[in-house]
Amino acid sequence: DTAVSQTPKYLVTQMGNDKSIKCEQNLGHDTMYWYKQDSKKFLKIMFSYNNKELIINETVPNRFSPKSPDKAHLNLHINSLELGDSAVYFCASSQSSGGVEETQYFGPGTRLLVL
Amino acid sequence: SQKIEQNSEALNIQEGKTATLTCNYTNYSPAYLQWYRQDPGRGPVFLLLIRENEKEKRKERLKVTFDTTLKQSLFHITASQPADSATYLCALWHNTDKLIFGTGTRLQVFP
């Protein structure tokens, strides 16, 4: 039973292309997140959604557009890909947002390489 | 500026010894800290949470301490095993709306 799943696992594409990453959680959680982990392994939050509503947008370029069709899914669409977008993107979920004792459950990551 | 720093990028120890990882934070006042483990090619996995009013928390061979005066958390793995080799991340909630991760420490346990 996969708790948080992401597709695709690997994504290799050319600069300027548009691509999407999908995430699904079967934990019944209300909140979902997108994180970016760079080449130095630093993990930084990009977005979070609570019950399909955007609650955090961490000054991410507007080429990145998250969409949450329902609370179990959070997708990330990236327009006009740039070399600097190469990273591992992790989806995560938690029971709710704002709870200081919330633990997060992470997906396996999507490795994006922009050539 | 706000920072969360973990003591070293990499830590190598011999099997059976105790590994001690450090997490220092600046200009945060977290009510609690979390520790995660990340294996290569995988997402982080939650290990332990410690609240500000708890000095110490244990789970099997893991022990975490939290000193709000020093602004530091220590993460110990006793009787370490090669299977403990991974990157360990500390994290704290900021403004109750997002989790901020430290820089991570890559632990390598040699047989």
CSV table of C-alpha atoms in Angstrom, one decimal:
chain,number,residue,atom,x,y,z
A,1,ASP,CA,0.0,0.0,0.0
A,2,THR,CA,1.7,3.2,-1.2
A,3,ALA,CA,0.8,6.1,1.1
A,4,VAL,CA,2.1,9.0,-1.1
A,5,SER,CA,2.8,8.2,-4.7
A,6,GLN,CA,4.3,10.4,-7.5
A,7,THR,CA,4.5,10.1,-11.2
A,8,PRO,CA,6.8,10.1,-13.1
A,9,LYS,CA,9.8,9.0,-11.1
A,10,TYR,CA,12.2,10.4,-13.6
A,11,LEU,CA,11.7,13.2,-16.1
A,12,VAL,CA,14.3,14.3,-18.6
A,13,THR,CA,13.3,17.2,-20.8
A,14,GLN,CA,14.6,20.1,-22.9
A,15,MET,CA,14.7,23.7,-21.8
A,16,GLY,CA,11.6,25.6,-22.6
A,17,ASN,CA,9.3,22.6,-22.4
A,18,ASP,CA,6.2,22.3,-20.2
A,19,LYS,CA,5.8,19.3,-17.9
A,20,SER,CA,3.6,18.0,-15.1
A,21,ILE,CA,4.2,15.9,-12.0
A,22,LYS,CA,1.3,14.1,-10.3
A,23,CYS,CA,0.9,13.2,-6.7
A,24,GLU,CA,-1.7,11.1,-4.9
A,25,GLN,CA,-2.1,10.2,-1.2
A,26,ASN,CA,-4.3,7.5,0.2
A,27,LEU,CA,-3.9,8.5,3.8
A,28,GLY,CA,-7.1,10.6,4.1
A,29,HIS,CA,-5.0,13.6,4.9
A,30,ASP,CA,-6.3,17.1,4.4
A,31,THR,CA,-3.0,18.9,3.6
A,32,MET,CA,-0.5,18.3,0.7
A,33,TYR,CA,2.8,19.9,-0.1
A,34,TRP,CA,5.4,20.2,-2.8
A,35,TYR,CA,9.1,20.4,-1.9
A,36,LYS,CA,12.1,21.0,-4.0
A,37,GLN,CA,15.4,19.3,-3.1
A,38,ASP,CA,18.4,20.8,-4.8
A,39,SER,CA,21.8,19.2,-5.7
A,40,LYS,CA,23.1,20.0,-2.2
A,41,LYS,CA,20.2,18.0,-0.8
A,42,PHE,CA,18.5,21.1,0.8
A,43,LEU,CA,14.8,20.5,1.1
A,44,LYS,CA,12.6,23.6,0.7
A,45,ILE,CA,8.9,23.9,0.7
A,46,MET,CA,7.2,25.4,-2.4
A,47,PHE,CA,3.5,25.1,-1.9
A,48,SER,CA,0.9,23.6,0.4
A,49,TYR,CA,-2.8,23.0,-0.1
A,50,ASN,CA,-5.4,22.3,2.6
A,51,ASN,CA,-8.6,20.7,1.3
A,52,LYS,CA,-7.9,21.9,-2.2
A,53,GLU,CA,-7.1,25.5,-1.2
A,54,LEU,CA,-3.6,27.0,-1.6
A,55,ILE,CA,-2.3,28.1,1.8
A,56,ILE,CA,1.5,28.5,1.2
A,57,ASN,CA,3.2,29.8,-1.9
A,58,GLU,CA,6.9,30.3,-1.1
A,59,THR,CA,7.8,32.9,-3.7
A,60,VAL,CA,8.1,30.3,-6.3
A,61,PRO,CA,8.3,31.6,-10.0
A,62,ASN,CA,4.8,31.7,-11.5
A,63,ARG,CA,6.0,29.2,-14.1
A,64,PHE,CA,5.2,26.7,-11.4
A,65,SER,CA,1.5,26.2,-11.0
A,66,PRO,CA,0.1,23.6,-8.5
A,67,LYS,CA,-3.4,22.3,-8.9
A,68,SER,CA,-5.4,20.2,-6.4
A,69,PRO,CA,-8.5,18.6,-8.0
A,70,ASP,CA,-9.4,17.0,-4.7
A,71,LYS,CA,-7.8,16.6,-1.3
A,72,ALA,CA,-6.1,13.4,-2.3
A,73,HIS,CA,-4.3,14.8,-5.3
A,74,LEU,CA,-1.9,17.6,-5.9
A,75,ASN,CA,-0.3,18.1,-9.2
A,76,LEU,CA,2.6,20.5,-10.2
A,77,HIS,CA,2.8,22.0,-13.7
A,78,ILE,CA,5.9,23.7,-14.8
A,79,ASN,CA,6.0,26.0,-17.8
A,80,SER,CA,9.0,27.0,-19.8
A,81,LEU,CA,11.5,24.8,-18.0
A,82,GLU,CA,14.9,26.2,-17.2
A,83,LEU,CA,18.2,24.5,-16.3
A,84,GLY,CA,17.9,25.7,-12.7
A,85,ASP,CA,14.6,23.7,-12.3
A,86,SER,CA,16.6,20.5,-12.3
A,87,ALA,CA,16.1,19.0,-8.9
A,88,VAL,CA,14.1,16.3,-7.1
A,89,TYR,CA,10.6,17.3,-6.3
A,90,PHE,CA,8.8,15.7,-3.4
A,91,CYS,CA,5.2,15.6,-2.6
A,92,ALA,CA,4.1,15.2,1.0
A,93,SER,CA,1.0,15.1,3.0
A,94,SER,CA,-0.1,15.6,6.7
A,95,GLN,CA,-3.3,15.2,8.6
A,96,SER,CA,-4.0,18.9,8.6
A,97,SER,CA,-2.2,22.2,8.3
A,98,GLY,CA,-1.0,24.4,11.1
A,99,GLY,CA,-0.8,21.7,13.7
A,100,VAL,CA,2.5,22.1,15.3
A,101,GLU,CA,2.8,18.4,15.9
A,102,GLU,CA,2.0,17.3,12.4
A,103,THR,CA,4.3,14.9,10.8
A,104,GLN,CA,4.6,14.7,7.1
A,105,TYR,CA,4.6,11.7,4.8
A,106,PHE,CA,6.7,12.0,1.7
A,107,GLY,CA,6.4,10.5,-1.7
A,108,PRO,CA,9.4,8.8,-3.4
A,109,GLY,CA,10.3,12.0,-5.4
A,110,THR,CA,10.4,12.9,-9.1
A,111,ARG,CA,13.9,13.5,-10.5
A,112,LEU,CA,13.7,16.3,-13.0
A,113,LEU,CA,16.6,16.9,-15.4
A,114,VAL,CA,16.4,19.9,-17.7
A,115,LEU,CA,18.9,19.8,-20.6
B,1,SER,CA,18.6,35.8,9.4
B,2,GLN,CA,16.9,32.5,10.2
B,3,LYS,CA,18.9,29.4,9.8
B,4,ILE,CA,18.9,25.7,10.7
B,5,GLU,CA,22.3,24.1,10.5
B,6,GLN,CA,23.3,20.5,11.1
B,7,ASN,CA,26.8,19.9,12.4
B,8,SER,CA,28.5,18.4,9.5
B,9,GLU,CA,27.7,17.4,6.0
B,10,ALA,CA,29.0,13.8,6.6
B,11,LEU,CA,29.7,11.7,9.7
B,12,ASN,CA,31.6,8.4,9.6
B,13,ILE,CA,31.6,6.1,12.5
B,14,GLN,CA,32.3,2.5,13.3
B,15,GLU,CA,29.6,-0.1,13.8
B,16,GLY,CA,28.6,-0.4,17.5
B,17,LYS,CA,29.5,3.2,18.4
B,18,THR,CA,27.1,6.0,19.2
B,19,ALA,CA,26.4,8.5,16.5
B,20,THR,CA,25.6,12.0,17.6
B,21,LEU,CA,24.1,14.5,15.1
B,22,THR,CA,23.6,18.2,15.9
B,23,CYS,CA,20.9,20.6,14.8
B,24,ASN,CA,21.3,24.3,15.6
B,25,TYR,CA,18.8,26.9,14.8
B,26,THR,CA,18.9,30.7,14.8
B,27,ASN,CA,16.1,33.2,15.1
B,28,TYR,CA,13.4,30.6,15.4
B,29,SER,CA,11.3,29.8,18.5
B,30,PRO,CA,10.0,26.4,17.7
B,31,ALA,CA,7.6,24.6,20.0
B,32,TYR,CA,9.0,21.3,18.8
B,33,LEU,CA,11.5,19.7,16.5
B,34,GLN,CA,11.2,16.7,14.3
B,35,TRP,CA,13.9,14.4,12.9
B,36,TYR,CA,13.6,12.6,9.6
B,37,ARG,CA,15.7,9.9,7.9
B,38,GLN,CA,16.3,10.0,4.1
B,39,ASP,CA,17.8,7.1,2.2
B,40,PRO,CA,19.3,7.7,-1.3
B,41,GLY,CA,16.6,8.0,-4.0
B,42,ARG,CA,13.8,8.1,-1.5
B,43,GLY,CA,11.7,10.6,0.4
B,44,PRO,CA,12.3,11.6,4.0
B,45,VAL,CA,10.7,9.4,6.7
B,46,PHE,CA,9.6,10.7,10.1
B,47,LEU,CA,11.5,9.3,13.1
B,48,LEU,CA,10.9,11.4,16.2
B,49,LEU,CA,9.3,14.5,17.5
B,50,ILE,CA,10.3,16.3,20.6
B,51,ARG,CA,8.4,19.2,22.3
B,52,GLU,CA,10.1,22.2,23.9
B,53,ASN,CA,9.0,21.1,27.3
B,54,GLU,CA,10.7,17.7,26.8
B,55,LYS,CA,14.3,17.4,27.6
B,56,GLU,CA,14.7,14.0,26.0
B,57,LYS,CA,12.8,11.5,23.8
B,58,ARG,CA,13.7,7.9,23.1
B,59,LYS,CA,12.6,5.3,20.5
B,60,GLU,CA,14.5,2.0,20.5
B,61,ARG,CA,18.1,2.9,19.8
B,62,LEU,CA,17.3,6.6,19.0
B,63,LYS,CA,17.5,9.4,21.5
B,64,VAL,CA,16.7,13.1,20.8
B,65,THR,CA,17.4,16.0,23.2
B,66,PHE,CA,16.1,19.6,22.8
B,67,ASP,CA,17.7,22.6,24.5
B,68,THR,CA,15.8,25.7,23.8
B,69,THR,CA,18.4,27.8,25.7
B,70,LEU,CA,21.2,26.6,23.4
B,71,LYS,CA,18.8,26.5,20.5
B,72,GLN,CA,20.0,23.0,19.8
B,73,SER,CA,18.8,19.5,19.3
B,74,LEU,CA,21.0,16.4,19.5
B,75,PHE,CA,20.1,13.1,17.8
B,76,HIS,CA,21.8,10.0,19.0
B,77,ILE,CA,21.9,6.5,17.5
B,78,THR,CA,23.3,4.0,20.0
B,79,ALA,CA,24.9,0.7,18.9
B,80,SER,CA,24.9,2.0,15.4
B,81,GLN,CA,24.6,-0.5,12.5
B,82,PRO,CA,25.5,-0.2,8.8
B,83,ALA,CA,21.7,-0.2,8.1
B,84,ASP,CA,21.6,3.2,10.0
B,85,SER,CA,23.6,4.8,7.1
B,86,ALA,CA,21.4,7.5,5.7
B,87,THR,CA,21.0,11.3,5.7
B,88,TYR,CA,19.3,12.6,8.8
B,89,LEU,CA,17.3,15.9,8.7
B,90,CYS,CA,16.0,18.0,11.5
B,91,ALA,CA,13.0,20.2,10.9
B,92,LEU,CA,10.9,22.7,12.8
B,93,TRP,CA,7.6,24.3,12.3
B,94,HIS,CA,7.7,28.0,11.4
B,95,ASN,CA,4.7,30.2,12.1
B,96,THR,CA,2.6,27.0,12.4
B,97,ASP,CA,2.2,26.8,8.7
B,98,LYS,CA,5.4,25.2,7.2
B,99,LEU,CA,8.1,22.8,8.1
B,100,ILE,CA,11.6,24.2,7.7
B,101,PHE,CA,14.4,21.6,7.2
B,102,GLY,CA,18.0,21.7,8.2
B,103,THR,CA,20.8,21.1,5.8
B,104,GLY,CA,21.1,17.4,6.7
B,105,THR,CA,23.9,15.1,7.9
B,106,ARG,CA,25.0,12.1,5.9
B,107,LEU,CA,25.8,9.3,8.3
B,108,GLN,CA,28.0,6.4,7.2
B,109,VAL,CA,28.4,3.5,9.6
B,110,PHE,CA,31.3,1.2,8.7
B,111,PRO,CA,31.4,-2.5,9.7
